[in-house]
Short mmCIF file of C-alpha atoms and ligand atoms in Angstrom, two decimals:
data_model
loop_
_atom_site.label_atom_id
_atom_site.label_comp_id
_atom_site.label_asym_id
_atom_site.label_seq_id
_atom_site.Cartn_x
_atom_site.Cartn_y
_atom_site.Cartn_z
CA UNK A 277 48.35 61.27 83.59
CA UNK A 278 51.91 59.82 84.27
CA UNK A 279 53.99 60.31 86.69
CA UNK A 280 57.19 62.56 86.77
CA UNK A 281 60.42 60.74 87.31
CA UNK A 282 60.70 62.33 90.59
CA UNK A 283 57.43 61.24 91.68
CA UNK A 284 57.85 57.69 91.01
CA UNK A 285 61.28 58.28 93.62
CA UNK A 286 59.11 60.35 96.29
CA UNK A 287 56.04 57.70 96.18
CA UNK A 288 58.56 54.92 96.50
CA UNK A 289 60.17 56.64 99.59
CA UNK A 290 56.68 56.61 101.01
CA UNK A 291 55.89 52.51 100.22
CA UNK A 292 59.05 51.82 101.19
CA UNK A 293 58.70 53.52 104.94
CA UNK A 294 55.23 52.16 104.90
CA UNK A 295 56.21 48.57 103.75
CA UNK A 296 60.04 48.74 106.18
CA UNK A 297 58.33 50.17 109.30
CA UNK A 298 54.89 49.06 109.47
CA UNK A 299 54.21 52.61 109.67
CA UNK A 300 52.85 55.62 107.90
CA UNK A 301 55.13 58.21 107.62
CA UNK A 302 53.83 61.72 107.00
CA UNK A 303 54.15 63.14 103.21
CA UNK A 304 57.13 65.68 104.69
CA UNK A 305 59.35 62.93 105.99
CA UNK A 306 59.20 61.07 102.88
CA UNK A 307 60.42 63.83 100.59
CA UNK A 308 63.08 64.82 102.52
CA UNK A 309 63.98 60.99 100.71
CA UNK A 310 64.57 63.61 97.97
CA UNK A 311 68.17 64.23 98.20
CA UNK A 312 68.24 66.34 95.39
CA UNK A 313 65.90 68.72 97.02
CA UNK A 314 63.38 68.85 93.69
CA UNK A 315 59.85 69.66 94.80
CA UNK A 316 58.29 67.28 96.31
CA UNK A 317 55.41 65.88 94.64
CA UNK A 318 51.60 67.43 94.37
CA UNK A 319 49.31 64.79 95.64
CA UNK A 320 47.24 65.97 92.04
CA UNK A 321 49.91 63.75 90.39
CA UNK A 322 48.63 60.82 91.05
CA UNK A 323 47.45 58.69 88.73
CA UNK A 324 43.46 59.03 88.34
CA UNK A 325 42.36 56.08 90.19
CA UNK A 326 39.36 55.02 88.26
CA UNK A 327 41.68 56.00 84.93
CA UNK A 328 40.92 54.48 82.05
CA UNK A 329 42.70 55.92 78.78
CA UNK A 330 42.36 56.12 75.61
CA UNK A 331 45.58 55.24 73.46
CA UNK A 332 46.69 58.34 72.69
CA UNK A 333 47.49 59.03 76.25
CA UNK A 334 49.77 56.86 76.43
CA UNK A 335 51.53 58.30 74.01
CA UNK A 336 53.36 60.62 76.64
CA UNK A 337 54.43 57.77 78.67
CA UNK A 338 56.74 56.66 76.08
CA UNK A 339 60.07 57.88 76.03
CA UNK A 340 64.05 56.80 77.41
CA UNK A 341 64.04 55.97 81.00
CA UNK A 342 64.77 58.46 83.32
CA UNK A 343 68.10 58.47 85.67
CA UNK A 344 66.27 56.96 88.76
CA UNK A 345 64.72 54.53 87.20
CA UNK A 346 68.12 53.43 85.30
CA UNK A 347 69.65 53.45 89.13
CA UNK A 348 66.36 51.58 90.01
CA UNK A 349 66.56 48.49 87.67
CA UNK A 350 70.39 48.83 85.94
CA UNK A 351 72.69 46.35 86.41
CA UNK A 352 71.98 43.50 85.39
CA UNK A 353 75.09 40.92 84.32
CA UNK A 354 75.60 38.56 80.98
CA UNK A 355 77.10 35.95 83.94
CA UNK A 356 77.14 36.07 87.54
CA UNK A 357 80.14 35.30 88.97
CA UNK A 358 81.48 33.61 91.85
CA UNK A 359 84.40 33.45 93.35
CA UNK A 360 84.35 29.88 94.81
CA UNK A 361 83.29 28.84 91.63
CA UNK A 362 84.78 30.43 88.57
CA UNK A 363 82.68 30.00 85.28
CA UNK A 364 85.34 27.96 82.73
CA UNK A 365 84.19 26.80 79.04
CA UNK A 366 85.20 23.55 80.44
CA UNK A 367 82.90 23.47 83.22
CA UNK A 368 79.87 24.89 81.76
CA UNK A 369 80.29 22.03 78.48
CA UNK A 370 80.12 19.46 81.56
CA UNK A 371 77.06 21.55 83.41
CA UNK A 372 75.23 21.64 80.31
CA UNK A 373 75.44 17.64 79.85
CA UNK A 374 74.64 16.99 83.07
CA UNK A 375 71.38 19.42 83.40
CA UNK A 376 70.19 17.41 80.71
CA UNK A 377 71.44 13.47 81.79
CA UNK A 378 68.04 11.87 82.70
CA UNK A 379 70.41 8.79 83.38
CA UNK A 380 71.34 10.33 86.85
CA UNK A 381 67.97 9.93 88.61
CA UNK A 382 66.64 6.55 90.40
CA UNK A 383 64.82 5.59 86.90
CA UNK A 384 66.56 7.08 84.29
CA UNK A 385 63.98 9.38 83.27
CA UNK A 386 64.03 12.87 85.34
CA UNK A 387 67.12 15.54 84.31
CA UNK A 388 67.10 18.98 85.67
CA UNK A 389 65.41 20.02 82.32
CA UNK A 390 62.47 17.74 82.95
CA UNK A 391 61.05 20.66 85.52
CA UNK A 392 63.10 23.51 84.16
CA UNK A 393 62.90 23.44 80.75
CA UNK A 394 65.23 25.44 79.09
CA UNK A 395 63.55 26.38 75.50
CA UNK A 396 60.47 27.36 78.35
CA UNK A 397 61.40 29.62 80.11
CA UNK A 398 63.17 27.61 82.76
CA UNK A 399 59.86 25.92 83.78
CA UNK A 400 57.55 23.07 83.06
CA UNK A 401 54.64 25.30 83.34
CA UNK A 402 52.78 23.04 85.65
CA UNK A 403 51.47 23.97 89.32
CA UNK A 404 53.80 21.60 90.39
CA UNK A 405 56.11 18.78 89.48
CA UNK A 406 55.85 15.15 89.04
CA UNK A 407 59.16 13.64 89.96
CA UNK A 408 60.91 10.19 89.03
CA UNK A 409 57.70 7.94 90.20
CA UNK A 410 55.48 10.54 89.38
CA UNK A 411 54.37 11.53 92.81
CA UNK A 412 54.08 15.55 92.88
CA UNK A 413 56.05 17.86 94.64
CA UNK A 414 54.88 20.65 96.86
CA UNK A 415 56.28 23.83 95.27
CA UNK A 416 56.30 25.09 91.60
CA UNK A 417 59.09 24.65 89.53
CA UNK A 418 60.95 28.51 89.37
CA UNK A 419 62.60 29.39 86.69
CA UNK A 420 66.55 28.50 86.34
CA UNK A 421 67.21 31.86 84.29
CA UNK A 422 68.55 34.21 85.80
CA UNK A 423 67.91 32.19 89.47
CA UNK A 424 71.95 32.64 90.07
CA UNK A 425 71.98 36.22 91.12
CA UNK A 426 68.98 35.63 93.67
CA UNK A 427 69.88 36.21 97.10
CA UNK A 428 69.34 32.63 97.80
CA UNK A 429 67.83 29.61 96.41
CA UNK A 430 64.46 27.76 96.88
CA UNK A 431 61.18 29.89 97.25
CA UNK A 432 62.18 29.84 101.14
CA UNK A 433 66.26 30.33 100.64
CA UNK A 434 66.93 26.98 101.91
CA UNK A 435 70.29 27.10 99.90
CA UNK A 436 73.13 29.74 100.03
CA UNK A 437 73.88 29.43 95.70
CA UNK A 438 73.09 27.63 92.25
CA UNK A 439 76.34 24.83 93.43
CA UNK A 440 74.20 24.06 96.94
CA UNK A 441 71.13 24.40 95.32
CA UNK A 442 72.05 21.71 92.39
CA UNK A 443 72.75 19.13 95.06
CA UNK A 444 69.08 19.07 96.13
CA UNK A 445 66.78 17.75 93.39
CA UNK A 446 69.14 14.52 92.61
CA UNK A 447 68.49 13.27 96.00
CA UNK A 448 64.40 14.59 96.52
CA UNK A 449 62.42 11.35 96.63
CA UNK A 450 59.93 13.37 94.78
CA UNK A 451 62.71 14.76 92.27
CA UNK A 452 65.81 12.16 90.68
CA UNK A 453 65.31 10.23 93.76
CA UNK A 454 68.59 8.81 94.36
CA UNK A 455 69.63 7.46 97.62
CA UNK A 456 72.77 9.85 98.38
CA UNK A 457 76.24 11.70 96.75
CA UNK A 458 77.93 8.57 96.20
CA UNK A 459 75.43 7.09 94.46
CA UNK A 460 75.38 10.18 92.31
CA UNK A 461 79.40 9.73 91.84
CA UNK A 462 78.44 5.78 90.69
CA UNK A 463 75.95 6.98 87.76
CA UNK A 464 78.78 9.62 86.48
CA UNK A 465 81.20 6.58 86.52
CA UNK A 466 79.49 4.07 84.82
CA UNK A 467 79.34 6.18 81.88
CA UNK A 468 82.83 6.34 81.16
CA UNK A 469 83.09 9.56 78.47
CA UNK A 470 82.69 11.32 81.51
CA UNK A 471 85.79 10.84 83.07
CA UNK A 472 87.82 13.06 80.59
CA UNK A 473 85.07 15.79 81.02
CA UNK A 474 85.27 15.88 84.57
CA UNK A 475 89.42 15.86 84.24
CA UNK A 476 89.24 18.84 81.79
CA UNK A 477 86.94 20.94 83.99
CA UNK A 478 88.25 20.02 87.30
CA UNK A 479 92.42 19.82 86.08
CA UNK A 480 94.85 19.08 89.08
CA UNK A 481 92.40 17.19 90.96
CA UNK A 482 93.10 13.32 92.01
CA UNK A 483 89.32 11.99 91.25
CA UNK A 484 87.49 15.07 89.89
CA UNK A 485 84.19 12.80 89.77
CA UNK A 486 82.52 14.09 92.61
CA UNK A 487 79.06 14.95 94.04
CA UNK A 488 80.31 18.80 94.75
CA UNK A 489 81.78 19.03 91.20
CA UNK A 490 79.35 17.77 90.01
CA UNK A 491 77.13 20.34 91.47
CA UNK A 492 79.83 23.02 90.55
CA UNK A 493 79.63 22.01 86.91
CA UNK A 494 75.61 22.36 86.70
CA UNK A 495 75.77 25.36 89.30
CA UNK A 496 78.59 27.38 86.23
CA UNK A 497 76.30 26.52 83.69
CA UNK A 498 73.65 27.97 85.14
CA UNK A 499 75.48 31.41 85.84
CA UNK A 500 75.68 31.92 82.50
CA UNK A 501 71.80 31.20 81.60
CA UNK A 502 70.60 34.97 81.70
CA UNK A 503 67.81 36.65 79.32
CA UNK A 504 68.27 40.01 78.12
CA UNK A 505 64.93 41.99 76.04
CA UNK A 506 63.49 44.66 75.18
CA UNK A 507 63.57 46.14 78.76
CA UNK A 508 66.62 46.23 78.96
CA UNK A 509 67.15 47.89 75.49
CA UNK A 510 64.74 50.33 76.48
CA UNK A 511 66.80 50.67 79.81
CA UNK A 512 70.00 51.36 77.53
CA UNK A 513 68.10 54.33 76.27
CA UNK A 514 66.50 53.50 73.58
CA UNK A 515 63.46 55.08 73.90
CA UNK A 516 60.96 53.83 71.40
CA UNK A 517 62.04 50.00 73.14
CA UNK A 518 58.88 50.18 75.37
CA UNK A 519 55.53 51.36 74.45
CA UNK A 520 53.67 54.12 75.99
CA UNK A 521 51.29 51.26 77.58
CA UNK A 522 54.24 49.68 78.53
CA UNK A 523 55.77 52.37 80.40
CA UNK A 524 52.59 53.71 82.08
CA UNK A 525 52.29 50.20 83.44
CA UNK A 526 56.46 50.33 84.82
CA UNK A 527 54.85 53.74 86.44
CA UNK A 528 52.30 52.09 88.34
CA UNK A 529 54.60 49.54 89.10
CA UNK A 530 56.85 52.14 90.98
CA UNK A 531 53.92 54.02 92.42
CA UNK A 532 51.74 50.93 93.63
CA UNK A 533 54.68 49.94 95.67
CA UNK A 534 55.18 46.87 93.92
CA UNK A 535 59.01 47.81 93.47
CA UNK A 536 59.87 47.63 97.03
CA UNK A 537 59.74 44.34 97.30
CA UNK A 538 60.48 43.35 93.28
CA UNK A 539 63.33 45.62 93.40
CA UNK A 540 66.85 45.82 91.20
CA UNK A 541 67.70 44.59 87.94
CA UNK A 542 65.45 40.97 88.44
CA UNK A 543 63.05 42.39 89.87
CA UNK A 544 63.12 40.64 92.68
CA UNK A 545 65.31 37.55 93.85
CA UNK A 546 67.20 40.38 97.20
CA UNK A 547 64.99 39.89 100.26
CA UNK A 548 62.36 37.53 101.68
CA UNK A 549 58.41 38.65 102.49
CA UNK A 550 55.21 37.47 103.89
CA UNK A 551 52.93 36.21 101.22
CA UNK A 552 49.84 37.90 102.43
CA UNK A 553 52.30 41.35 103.85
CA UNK A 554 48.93 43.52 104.24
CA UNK A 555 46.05 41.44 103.75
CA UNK A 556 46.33 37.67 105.02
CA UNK A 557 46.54 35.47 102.36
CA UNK A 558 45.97 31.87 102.99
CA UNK A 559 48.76 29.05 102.58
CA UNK A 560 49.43 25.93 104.30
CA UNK A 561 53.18 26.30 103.48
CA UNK A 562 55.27 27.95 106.20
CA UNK A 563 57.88 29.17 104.00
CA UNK A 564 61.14 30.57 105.28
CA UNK A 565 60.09 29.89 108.78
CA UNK A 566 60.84 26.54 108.25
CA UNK A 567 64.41 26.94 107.52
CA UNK A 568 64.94 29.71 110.23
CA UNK A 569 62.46 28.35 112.94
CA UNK A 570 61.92 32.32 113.70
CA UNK A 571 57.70 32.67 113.99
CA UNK A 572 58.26 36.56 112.55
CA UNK A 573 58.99 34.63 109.21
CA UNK A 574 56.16 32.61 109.03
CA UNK A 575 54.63 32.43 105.26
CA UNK A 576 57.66 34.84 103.74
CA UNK A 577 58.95 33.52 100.70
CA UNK A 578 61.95 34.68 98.48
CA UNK A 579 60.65 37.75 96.38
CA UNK A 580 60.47 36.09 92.62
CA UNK A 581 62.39 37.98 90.00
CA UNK A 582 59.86 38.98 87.64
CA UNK A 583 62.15 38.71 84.37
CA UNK A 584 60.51 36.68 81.88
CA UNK A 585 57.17 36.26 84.03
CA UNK A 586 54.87 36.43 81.63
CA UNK A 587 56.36 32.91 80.45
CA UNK A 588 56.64 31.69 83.85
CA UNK A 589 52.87 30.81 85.25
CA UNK A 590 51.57 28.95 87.02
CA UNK A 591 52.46 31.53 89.22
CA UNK A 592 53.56 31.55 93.57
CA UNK A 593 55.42 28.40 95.70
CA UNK A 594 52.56 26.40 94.86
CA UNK A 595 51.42 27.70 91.46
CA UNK A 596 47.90 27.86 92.71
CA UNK A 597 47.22 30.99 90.43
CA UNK A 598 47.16 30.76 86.62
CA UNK A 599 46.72 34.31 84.97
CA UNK A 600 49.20 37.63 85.57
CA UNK A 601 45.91 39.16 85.59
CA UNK A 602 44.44 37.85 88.94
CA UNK A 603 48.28 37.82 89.97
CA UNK A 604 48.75 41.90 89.91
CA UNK A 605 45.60 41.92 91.70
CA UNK A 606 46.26 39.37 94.24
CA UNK A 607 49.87 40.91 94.93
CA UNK A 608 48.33 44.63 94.96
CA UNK A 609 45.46 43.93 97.54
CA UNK A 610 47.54 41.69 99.67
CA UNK A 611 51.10 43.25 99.53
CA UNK A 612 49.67 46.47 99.21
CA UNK A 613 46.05 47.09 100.13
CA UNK A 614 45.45 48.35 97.33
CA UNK A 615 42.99 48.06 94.90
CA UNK A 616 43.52 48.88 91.42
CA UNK A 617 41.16 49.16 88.41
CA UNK A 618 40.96 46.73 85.62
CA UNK A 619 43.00 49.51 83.31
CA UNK A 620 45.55 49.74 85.69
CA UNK A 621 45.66 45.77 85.76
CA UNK A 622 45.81 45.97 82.08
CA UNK A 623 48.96 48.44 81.88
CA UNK A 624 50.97 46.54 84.92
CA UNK A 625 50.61 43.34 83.06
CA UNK A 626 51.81 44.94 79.83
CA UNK A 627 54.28 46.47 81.57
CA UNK A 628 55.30 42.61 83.40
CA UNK A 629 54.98 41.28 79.67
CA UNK A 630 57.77 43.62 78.50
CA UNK A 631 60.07 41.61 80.83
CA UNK A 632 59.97 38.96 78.84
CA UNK A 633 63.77 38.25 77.24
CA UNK A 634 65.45 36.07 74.66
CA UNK A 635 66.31 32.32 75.03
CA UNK A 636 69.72 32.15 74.64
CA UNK A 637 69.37 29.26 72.19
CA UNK A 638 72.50 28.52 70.84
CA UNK A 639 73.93 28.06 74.80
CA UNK A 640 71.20 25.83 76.04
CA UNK A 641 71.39 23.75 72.94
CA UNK A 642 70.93 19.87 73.92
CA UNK A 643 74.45 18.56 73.89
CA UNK A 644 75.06 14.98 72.82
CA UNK A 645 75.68 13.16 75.78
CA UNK A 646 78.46 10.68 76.49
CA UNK A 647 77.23 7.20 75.90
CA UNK A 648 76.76 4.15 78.16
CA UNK A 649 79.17 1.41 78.61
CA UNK A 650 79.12 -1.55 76.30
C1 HEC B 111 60.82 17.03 89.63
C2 HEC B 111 61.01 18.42 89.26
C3 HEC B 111 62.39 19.03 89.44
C4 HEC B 111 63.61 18.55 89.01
C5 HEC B 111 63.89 17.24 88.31
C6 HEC B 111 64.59 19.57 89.33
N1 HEC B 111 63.97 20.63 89.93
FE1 HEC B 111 64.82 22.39 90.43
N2 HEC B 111 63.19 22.91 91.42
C7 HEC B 111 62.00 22.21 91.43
C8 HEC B 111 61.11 22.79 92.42
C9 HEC B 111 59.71 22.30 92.74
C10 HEC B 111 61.82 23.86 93.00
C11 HEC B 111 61.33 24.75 94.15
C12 HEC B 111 61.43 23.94 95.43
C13 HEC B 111 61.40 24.77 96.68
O1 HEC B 111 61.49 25.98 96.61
O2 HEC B 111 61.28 24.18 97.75
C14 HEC B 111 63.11 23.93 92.33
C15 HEC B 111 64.07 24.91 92.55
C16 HEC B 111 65.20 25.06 91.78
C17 HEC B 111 66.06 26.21 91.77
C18 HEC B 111 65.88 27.48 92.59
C19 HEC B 111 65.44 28.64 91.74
C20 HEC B 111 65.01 29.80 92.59
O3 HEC B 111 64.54 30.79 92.03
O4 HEC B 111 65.08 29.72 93.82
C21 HEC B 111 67.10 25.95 90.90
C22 HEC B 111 68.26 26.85 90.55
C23 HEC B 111 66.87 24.61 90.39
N3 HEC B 111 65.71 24.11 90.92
C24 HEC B 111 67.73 23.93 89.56
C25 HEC B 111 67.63 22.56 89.32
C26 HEC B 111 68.70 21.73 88.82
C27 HEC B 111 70.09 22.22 88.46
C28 HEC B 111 68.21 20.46 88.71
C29 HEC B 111 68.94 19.20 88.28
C30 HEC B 111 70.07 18.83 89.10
C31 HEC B 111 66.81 20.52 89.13
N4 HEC B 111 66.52 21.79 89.53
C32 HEC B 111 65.93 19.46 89.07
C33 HEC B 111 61.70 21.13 90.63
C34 HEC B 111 62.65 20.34 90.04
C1 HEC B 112 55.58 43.07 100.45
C2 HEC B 112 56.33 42.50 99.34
C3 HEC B 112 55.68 42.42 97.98
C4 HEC B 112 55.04 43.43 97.29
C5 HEC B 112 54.79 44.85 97.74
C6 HEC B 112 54.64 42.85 96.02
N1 HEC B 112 55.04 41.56 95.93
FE1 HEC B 112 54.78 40.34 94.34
N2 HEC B 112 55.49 38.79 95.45
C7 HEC B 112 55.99 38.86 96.73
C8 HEC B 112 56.26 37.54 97.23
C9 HEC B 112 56.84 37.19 98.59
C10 HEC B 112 55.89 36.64 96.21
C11 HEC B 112 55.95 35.13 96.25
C12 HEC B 112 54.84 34.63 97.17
C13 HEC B 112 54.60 33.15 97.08
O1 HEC B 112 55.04 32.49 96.13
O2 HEC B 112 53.93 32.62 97.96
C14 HEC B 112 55.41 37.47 95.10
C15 HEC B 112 54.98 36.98 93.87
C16 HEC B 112 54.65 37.76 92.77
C17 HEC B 112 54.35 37.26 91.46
C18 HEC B 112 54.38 35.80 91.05
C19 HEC B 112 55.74 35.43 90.51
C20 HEC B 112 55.93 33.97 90.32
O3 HEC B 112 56.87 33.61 89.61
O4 HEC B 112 55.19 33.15 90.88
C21 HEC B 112 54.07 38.34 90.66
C22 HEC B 112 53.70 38.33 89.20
C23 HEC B 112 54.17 39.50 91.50
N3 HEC B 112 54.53 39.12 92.76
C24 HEC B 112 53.92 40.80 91.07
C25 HEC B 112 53.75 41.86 91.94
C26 HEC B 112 53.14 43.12 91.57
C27 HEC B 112 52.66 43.50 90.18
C28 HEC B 112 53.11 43.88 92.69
C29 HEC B 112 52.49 45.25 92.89
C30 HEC B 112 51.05 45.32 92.64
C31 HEC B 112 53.73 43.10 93.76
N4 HEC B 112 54.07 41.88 93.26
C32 HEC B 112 53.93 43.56 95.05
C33 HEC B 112 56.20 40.03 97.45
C34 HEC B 112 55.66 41.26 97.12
#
């Protein structure tokens, strides 16, 4: 059985009182949500819990996307723009050199693309990362696509954008390793076809080579490193873009509650929860609390966009879980408290699968690099 367009709206008024408040609100109180006044949903609806189907049920699943869920999920950008940083060819030629310069870490042989590999996703699909001596880091690599239009940066927001962000790895022990920004500014300097690059992208200014513009360069390269798919075909209107499977699965997505946390067109990346929101979940990492000191975000964590997931495992901060499989599940019982049946796991990951998007591979093509002196 699916579930009316209207439905899917009226169910996720009801997770997303039950998720905001803490609270149960009663069925009536949730429709009035309806602003349309349509008729509020029959509780028969729902999808049969222990539903299994048979593939030609799915069959009326498929179809164009209805006006919610366009309002739901549309929007997403081809670059995300900022004002304090406008994206220029200019700069994102330098960004793109720079994300891959393995010369500016303390051995010459970590570059941004060492842990987010562009041609994978944006990750080195490894729990997580061994930096310049090899020693690992704490947290799994996230992707870099599509990272710029999160809220914030890090898995606990540490940094306000992709410029404050870029700053950070260069000067982790565990990451490039070097000792500070000017020792970032020495690297760029010894390498003299840089000089002209950093003139053209920062023109007007005295000694462009600097550790912020050098962050600005990376950070407008990355603004422009967004995937585009099928989904987003399918959320154009073209209806045969997503299979029935497919869109039973985006259903259940809706109606689980899953979408009020992964909400908008990243599903995801907007607001900050507790890993572990309904059912404890156990991690030694204490998140966003650590940034804020506040205890009532202990354990939340920057909602992940779910674009391109399926490519993106291992999967949470510390990458601890390997399969989308036991991820829906995990998420569902602990986010949710809800259990769902090994169909429904089977049409949500589908559904998560059709997220996946195109590699812009002409843009993240490996430039050749300016060369050392002498
Ligand atoms: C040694 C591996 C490693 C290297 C090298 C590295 N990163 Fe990361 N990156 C990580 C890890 C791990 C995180 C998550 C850390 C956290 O949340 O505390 C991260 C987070 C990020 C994020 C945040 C994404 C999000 O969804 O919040 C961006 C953007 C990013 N890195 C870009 C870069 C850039 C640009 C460089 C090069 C200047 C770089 N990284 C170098 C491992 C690495
Ligand atoms: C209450 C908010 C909330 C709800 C509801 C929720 N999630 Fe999540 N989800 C999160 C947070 C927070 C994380 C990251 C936690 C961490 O890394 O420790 C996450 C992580 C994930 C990941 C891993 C992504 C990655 O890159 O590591 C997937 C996949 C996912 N959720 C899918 C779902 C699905 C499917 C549902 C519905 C069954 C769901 N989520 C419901 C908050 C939520």
């Amino acid at each position: 059985m699916r579930l009316t367009p209207m439905t899917a709206v009226s169910v996720l008024a009801m997770a997303l009182f039950s998720v905001g408040c803490g609270s149960e609100k009663p069925d009536s109180d949730a429709d009035k949500a309806n602003t349309d006044g349509s008729t509020p949903h029959a509780e028969s609806d729902k999808p049969d819990a222990s539903g299994e189907k048979s593939n030609g049920e799915y069959a009326d699943a498929a179809g164009p996307p209805s006006e919610q869920v366009k309002s739901m999920f549309g929007g997403v950008k081809a670059e995300i723009i900022s004002a304090k940083n406008p994206i220029t060819p200019a700069k994102v030629e330098l960004g793109r050199m720079l994300y891959y310069d393995d010369r500016i870490s303390a051995n010459g042989t970590i570059s941004c693309n060492s842990c987010h590999k562009l041609d994978n996703y944006g990750v080195d699909s490894l729990p997580t990362s061994p930096g310049h001596d090899g020693t690992l880091g704490g947290r799994n690599s996230p992707t870099v696509y599509n990272a710029a239009a999160h809220v914030a940066q890090f898995w606990d927001g540490r940094e306000a954008d992709v410029e404050a962000q870029a700053k950070g790895p260069v000067l982790n022990p565990v990451e490039h390793g070097l000792e500070d920004g000017a020792q970032v500014e020495e690297i760029i300097k010894s390498i003299p076809g840089y000089a002209p690059l950093f003139a053209e992208a920062f023109p007007g200014e005295e000694d462009p080579i600097t550790f912020d513009n050098f962050a600005r360069a990376i950070g407008a390269f990355e603004r422009k490193l967004v995937t585009k798919g099928r989904w987003d075909s399918w959320l154009a209107g073209e209806g045969a873009a997503l299979t029935g499977q497919e869109k039973a699965g985006l259903d259940l997505f809706i109606e689980t509650g899953c979408v009020t946390c992964h909400m908008g067109p990243y599903f995801g990346g907007s607001i900050y929860q507790k890993l572990g929101a309904i059912e404890p979940f156990h991690t030694a990492d204490m998140g966003r609390f650590a940034v804020t000191q506040n205890e009532a975000e202990m354990n939340f964590f920057k909602v992940p966009g779910l674009r391109n997931v399926a490519e993106t495992g291992p999967y949470l901060h510390d990458g601890s879980v390997g399969s989308l499989e036991e991820m829906v599940t995990i998420m569902a019982k602990h986010q949710l408290g809800k259990e769902l049946t090994t169909a429904q796991v089977t049409d949500m990951v589908a559904f998560l699968k059709s997220l996946t998007g195109k590699i812009p591979d002409e843009y993240i093509k490996r430039p050749m690099l300016p060369e050392d002196e002498g």
